[in-house]
């Protein structure tokens, strides 16, 4: 496959980026020690947000990435923008709102059972394996975690077509979105429909389902506009070119059980990636000029998980990186797994990806050697193949 073509920037729009990621990011607070939120004495500050996580991952992987969002004119907003920009992401289109705050949330480590009930109307719920969508490389037996959001009425919830011009959202070769944004407000839903319309100049549009039970419950309880989460998300996914969805998410949202049923529910996207947790991922890629798919499954390598947060976003970043480079679907899936492994082996949302040479070496392994891979903390710091590949064999272990 050839790399995605470059596109021309519209008048008044910044230089075209490889990927534009649009959505809310928040300051996250993680307990300083294991335990319930009610019991831990202090928290460490970090950043979290599905779309900005993808942007940061792509920037660290050597691509040009732009994040579009809104934050308050508060210290948390300043911290968010500064930290995201420090990874190499372009934040020139991030707007500051003097009347609305930057969202924040508190969480513990652990796994979410997708479809679980919310604890709090403002958005408290257990969190899943990536903190922002279905997990990658995380066993279903991971303990449940707590997440408490303070994001109602945030600056990002005011995003709208009037505030975020379509030309800015389309200022990249790829536009990456998630199902979190439409759950924030009616204005955000209008923006999502505006930027996914099929019109001249539209880039490849990528969409990660990222079902958030509590956000949709709040919107529906408030009678936002009579729209249900499952219906909105299905419509948006069908408008996009590349869709990521967790197998468990699809069953919880649409009752679609298994990859084939999910593809039947979403026949429109040119590429559909079904994430299957620790088992791996299946991609359906439409054959050019045909009403048929090439189906590719790639198993996930084994990972010694430090924190099951950010893996789904990292997977999307790895797959998008492979897409931008014109790699095969199988290679894209493997790059997604490697980026997810980098996220899973660090405490926060953002892991440092392996060097491109290191990742390409691993992706090129045959099926047998790929199946022996196992990653633990610090694996991305090992020497690259050019430096001394024999000494990195610690990440390749035989089955016990």
PDB file of N, CA, C and O in Angstrom, residues 20-26 51-52 66-72 80-81 84 90-97 102 154-157 159 163-164 168 181 184 191:
ATOM      1  N   UNK A  20      -4.714  15.410  12.439  1.00  0.00           N
ATOM      2  CA  UNK A  20      -5.375  16.354  13.341  1.00  0.00           C
ATOM      3  C   UNK A  20      -6.250  15.542  14.284  1.00  0.00           C
ATOM      4  O   UNK A  20      -7.039  14.697  13.840  1.00  0.00           O
ATOM      5  N   UNK A  21      -6.116  15.779  15.577  1.00  0.00           N
ATOM      6  CA  UNK A  21      -6.918  15.091  16.588  1.00  0.00           C
ATOM      7  C   UNK A  21      -7.778  16.133  17.290  1.00  0.00           C
ATOM      8  O   UNK A  21      -7.253  17.117  17.820  1.00  0.00           O
ATOM      9  N   UNK A  22      -9.089  15.912  17.291  1.00  0.00           N
ATOM     10  CA  UNK A  22     -10.031  16.891  17.830  1.00  0.00           C
ATOM     11  C   UNK A  22     -10.790  16.275  18.994  1.00  0.00           C
ATOM     12  O   UNK A  22     -11.451  15.248  18.830  1.00  0.00           O
ATOM     13  N   UNK A  23     -10.711  16.901  20.169  1.00  0.00           N
ATOM     14  CA  UNK A  23     -11.451  16.393  21.313  1.00  0.00           C
ATOM     15  C   UNK A  23     -10.935  16.935  22.628  1.00  0.00           C
ATOM     16  O   UNK A  23      -9.892  17.598  22.689  1.00  0.00           O
ATOM     17  N   UNK A  24     -11.662  16.645  23.697  1.00  0.00           N
ATOM     18  CA  UNK A  24     -11.323  17.156  25.024  1.00  0.00           C
ATOM     19  C   UNK A  24     -10.174  16.396  25.660  1.00  0.00           C
ATOM     20  O   UNK A  24     -10.074  15.174  25.557  1.00  0.00           O
ATOM     21  N   UNK A  25      -9.315  17.130  26.349  1.00  0.00           N
ATOM     22  CA  UNK A  25      -8.318  16.540  27.229  1.00  0.00           C
ATOM     23  C   UNK A  25      -8.511  17.129  28.612  1.00  0.00           C
ATOM     24  O   UNK A  25      -9.021  18.243  28.766  1.00  0.00           O
ATOM     25  N   UNK A  26      -8.102  16.371  29.622  1.00  0.00           N
ATOM     26  CA  UNK A  26      -8.291  16.794  31.005  1.00  0.00           C
ATOM     27  C   UNK A  26      -7.011  16.565  31.794  1.00  0.00           C
ATOM     28  O   UNK A  26      -6.162  15.774  31.398  1.00  0.00           O
ATOM     29  N   UNK A  51      -8.051  11.803  22.363  1.00  0.00           N
ATOM     30  CA  UNK A  51      -7.555  12.388  21.118  1.00  0.00           C
ATOM     31  C   UNK A  51      -6.146  12.962  21.279  1.00  0.00           C
ATOM     32  O   UNK A  51      -5.287  12.785  20.408  1.00  0.00           O
ATOM     33  N   UNK A  52      -5.894  13.646  22.388  1.00  0.00           N
ATOM     34  CA  UNK A  52      -4.542  14.183  22.583  1.00  0.00           C
ATOM     35  C   UNK A  52      -3.539  13.063  22.828  1.00  0.00           C
ATOM     36  O   UNK A  52      -2.370  13.183  22.456  1.00  0.00           O
ATOM     37  N   UNK A  66      -1.486  17.595  15.153  1.00  0.00           N
ATOM     38  CA  UNK A  66      -2.120  18.820  15.643  1.00  0.00           C
ATOM     39  C   UNK A  66      -3.300  18.439  16.525  1.00  0.00           C
ATOM     40  O   UNK A  66      -4.089  17.560  16.167  1.00  0.00           O
ATOM     41  N   UNK A  67      -3.417  19.087  17.680  1.00  0.00           N
ATOM     42  CA  UNK A  67      -4.544  18.853  18.582  1.00  0.00           C
ATOM     43  C   UNK A  67      -5.427  20.088  18.591  1.00  0.00           C
ATOM     44  O   UNK A  67      -4.941  21.207  18.775  1.00  0.00           O
ATOM     45  N   UNK A  68      -6.722  19.900  18.367  1.00  0.00           N
ATOM     46  CA  UNK A  68      -7.703  20.987  18.391  1.00  0.00           C
ATOM     47  C   UNK A  68      -8.668  20.735  19.541  1.00  0.00           C
ATOM     48  O   UNK A  68      -9.248  19.657  19.657  1.00  0.00           O
ATOM     49  N   UNK A  69      -8.836  21.758  20.385  1.00  0.00           N
ATOM     50  CA  UNK A  69      -9.716  21.617  21.532  1.00  0.00           C
ATOM     51  C   UNK A  69      -9.962  22.979  22.145  1.00  0.00           C
ATOM     52  O   UNK A  69      -9.589  24.013  21.579  1.00  0.00           O
ATOM     53  N   UNK A  70     -10.593  22.965  23.331  1.00  0.00           N
ATOM     54  CA  UNK A  70     -10.789  24.178  24.123  1.00  0.00           C
ATOM     55  C   UNK A  70     -10.451  23.867  25.574  1.00  0.00           C
ATOM     56  O   UNK A  70     -10.753  22.775  26.072  1.00  0.00           O
ATOM     57  N   UNK A  71      -9.827  24.816  26.257  1.00  0.00           N
ATOM     58  CA  UNK A  71      -9.516  24.686  27.679  1.00  0.00           C
ATOM     59  C   UNK A  71      -9.896  25.992  28.366  1.00  0.00           C
ATOM     60  O   UNK A  71     -10.111  27.022  27.715  1.00  0.00           O
ATOM     61  N   UNK A  72      -9.979  25.955  29.695  1.00  0.00           N
ATOM     62  CA  UNK A  72     -10.241  27.178  30.435  1.00  0.00           C
ATOM     63  C   UNK A  72      -8.993  28.031  30.526  1.00  0.00           C
ATOM     64  O   UNK A  72      -7.876  27.578  30.245  1.00  0.00           O
ATOM     65  N   UNK A  80      -2.184  21.601  30.639  1.00  0.00           N
ATOM     66  CA  UNK A  80      -2.514  20.680  29.556  1.00  0.00           C
ATOM     67  C   UNK A  80      -1.821  21.072  28.262  1.00  0.00           C
ATOM     68  O   UNK A  80      -1.158  20.257  27.615  1.00  0.00           O
ATOM     69  N   UNK A  81      -2.009  22.317  27.867  1.00  0.00           N
ATOM     70  CA  UNK A  81      -1.462  22.767  26.587  1.00  0.00           C
ATOM     71  C   UNK A  81       0.063  22.669  26.595  1.00  0.00           C
ATOM     72  O   UNK A  81       0.683  22.224  25.621  1.00  0.00           O
ATOM     73  N   UNK A  84       1.175  18.850  26.420  1.00  0.00           N
ATOM     74  CA  UNK A  84       0.911  18.241  25.114  1.00  0.00           C
ATOM     75  C   UNK A  84       1.848  18.823  24.062  1.00  0.00           C
ATOM     76  O   UNK A  84       2.416  18.099  23.234  1.00  0.00           O
ATOM     77  N   UNK A  90       1.329  20.205  17.701  1.00  0.00           N
ATOM     78  CA  UNK A  90       0.952  21.579  17.382  1.00  0.00           C
ATOM     79  C   UNK A  90      -0.344  21.905  18.135  1.00  0.00           C
ATOM     80  O   UNK A  90      -1.370  21.256  17.924  1.00  0.00           O
ATOM     81  N   UNK A  91      -0.304  22.913  19.004  1.00  0.00           N
ATOM     82  CA  UNK A  91      -1.481  23.309  19.785  1.00  0.00           C
ATOM     83  C   UNK A  91      -1.992  24.694  19.395  1.00  0.00           C
ATOM     84  O   UNK A  91      -2.722  25.328  20.159  1.00  0.00           O
ATOM     85  N   UNK A  92      -1.624  25.162  18.215  1.00  0.00           N
ATOM     86  CA  UNK A  92      -1.966  26.528  17.809  1.00  0.00           C
ATOM     87  C   UNK A  92      -3.468  26.761  17.736  1.00  0.00           C
ATOM     88  O   UNK A  92      -3.928  27.900  17.899  1.00  0.00           O
ATOM     89  N   UNK A  93      -4.254  25.716  17.495  1.00  0.00           N
ATOM     90  CA  UNK A  93      -5.705  25.873  17.366  1.00  0.00           C
ATOM     91  C   UNK A  93      -6.467  25.564  18.653  1.00  0.00           C
ATOM     92  O   UNK A  93      -7.690  25.434  18.643  1.00  0.00           O
ATOM     93  N   UNK A  94      -5.780  25.424  19.765  1.00  0.00           N
ATOM     94  CA  UNK A  94      -6.459  25.218  21.049  1.00  0.00           C
ATOM     95  C   UNK A  94      -6.971  26.565  21.541  1.00  0.00           C
ATOM     96  O   UNK A  94      -6.208  27.532  21.653  1.00  0.00           O
ATOM     97  N   UNK A  95      -8.250  26.647  21.846  1.00  0.00           N
ATOM     98  CA  UNK A  95      -8.877  27.893  22.278  1.00  0.00           C
ATOM     99  C   UNK A  95      -8.961  27.957  23.801  1.00  0.00           C
ATOM    100  O   UNK A  95      -9.134  26.936  24.465  1.00  0.00           O
ATOM    101  N   UNK A  96      -8.843  29.169  24.369  1.00  0.00           N
ATOM    102  CA  UNK A  96      -8.992  29.395  25.807  1.00  0.00           C
ATOM    103  C   UNK A  96     -10.344  30.058  26.076  1.00  0.00           C
ATOM    104  O   UNK A  96     -10.691  31.046  25.419  1.00  0.00           O
ATOM    105  N   UNK A  97     -11.070  29.518  27.036  1.00  0.00           N
ATOM    106  CA  UNK A  97     -12.397  30.028  27.384  1.00  0.00           C
ATOM    107  C   UNK A  97     -12.327  30.651  28.783  1.00  0.00           C
ATOM    108  O   UNK A  97     -12.065  29.946  29.765  1.00  0.00           O
ATOM    109  N   UNK A 102     -11.379  24.020  32.691  1.00  0.00           N
ATOM    110  CA  UNK A 102     -10.756  22.828  32.113  1.00  0.00           C
ATOM    111  C   UNK A 102     -11.235  21.614  32.912  1.00  0.00           C
ATOM    112  O   UNK A 102     -11.302  21.661  34.141  1.00  0.00           O
ATOM    113  N   UNK A 154     -17.543  21.970  30.909  1.00  0.00           N
ATOM    114  CA  UNK A 154     -16.146  22.336  30.646  1.00  0.00           C
ATOM    115  C   UNK A 154     -16.024  23.175  29.379  1.00  0.00           C
ATOM    116  O   UNK A 154     -16.944  23.256  28.562  1.00  0.00           O
ATOM    117  N   UNK A 155     -14.858  23.771  29.211  1.00  0.00           N
ATOM    118  CA  UNK A 155     -14.601  24.570  28.011  1.00  0.00           C
ATOM    119  C   UNK A 155     -14.748  23.732  26.749  1.00  0.00           C
ATOM    120  O   UNK A 155     -15.289  24.194  25.733  1.00  0.00           O
ATOM    121  N   UNK A 156     -14.274  22.479  26.803  1.00  0.00           N
ATOM    122  CA  UNK A 156     -14.342  21.625  25.619  1.00  0.00           C
ATOM    123  C   UNK A 156     -15.776  21.238  25.275  1.00  0.00           C
ATOM    124  O   UNK A 156     -16.093  20.998  24.109  1.00  0.00           O
ATOM    125  N   UNK A 157     -16.663  21.184  26.276  1.00  0.00           N
ATOM    126  CA  UNK A 157     -18.054  20.822  26.008  1.00  0.00           C
ATOM    127  C   UNK A 157     -18.764  21.884  25.167  1.00  0.00           C
ATOM    128  O   UNK A 157     -19.823  21.627  24.601  1.00  0.00           O
ATOM    129  N   UNK A 159     -17.448  23.146  22.442  1.00  0.00           N
ATOM    130  CA  UNK A 159     -17.013  23.069  21.045  1.00  0.00           C
ATOM    131  C   UNK A 159     -18.235  22.969  20.138  1.00  0.00           C
ATOM    132  O   UNK A 159     -19.180  22.229  20.421  1.00  0.00           O
ATOM    133  N   UNK A 163     -17.443  27.595  16.609  1.00  0.00           N
ATOM    134  CA  UNK A 163     -16.168  27.855  17.268  1.00  0.00           C
ATOM    135  C   UNK A 163     -15.001  27.111  16.635  1.00  0.00           C
ATOM    136  O   UNK A 163     -13.853  27.550  16.733  1.00  0.00           O
ATOM    137  N   UNK A 164     -15.280  25.959  16.028  1.00  0.00           N
ATOM    138  CA  UNK A 164     -14.228  25.138  15.409  1.00  0.00           C
ATOM    139  C   UNK A 164     -14.535  25.027  13.915  1.00  0.00           C
ATOM    140  O   UNK A 164     -15.307  24.163  13.492  1.00  0.00           O
ATOM    141  N   UNK A 168     -10.312  24.072   9.775  1.00  0.00           N
ATOM    142  CA  UNK A 168      -9.258  23.763  10.737  1.00  0.00           C
ATOM    143  C   UNK A 168      -9.235  22.267  11.049  1.00  0.00           C
ATOM    144  O   UNK A 168      -8.167  21.658  11.146  1.00  0.00           O
ATOM    145  N   UNK A 181     -16.414  12.804  22.277  1.00  0.00           N
ATOM    146  CA  UNK A 181     -16.814  14.183  21.962  1.00  0.00           C
ATOM    147  C   UNK A 181     -18.316  14.353  21.788  1.00  0.00           C
ATOM    148  O   UNK A 181     -18.904  15.271  22.369  1.00  0.00           O
ATOM    149  N   UNK A 184     -20.462  14.881  24.942  1.00  0.00           N
ATOM    150  CA  UNK A 184     -20.259  16.030  25.823  1.00  0.00           C
ATOM    151  C   UNK A 184     -21.397  17.031  25.767  1.00  0.00           C
ATOM    152  O   UNK A 184     -21.724  17.658  26.778  1.00  0.00           O
ATOM    153  N   UNK A 191     -20.901  19.545  15.882  1.00  0.00           N
ATOM    154  CA  UNK A 191     -19.544  19.679  15.346  1.00  0.00           C
ATOM    155  C   UNK A 191     -19.094  18.364  14.715  1.00  0.00           C
ATOM    156  O   UNK A 191     -18.498  18.365  13.625  1.00  0.00           O
TER     157      UNK A 191
END
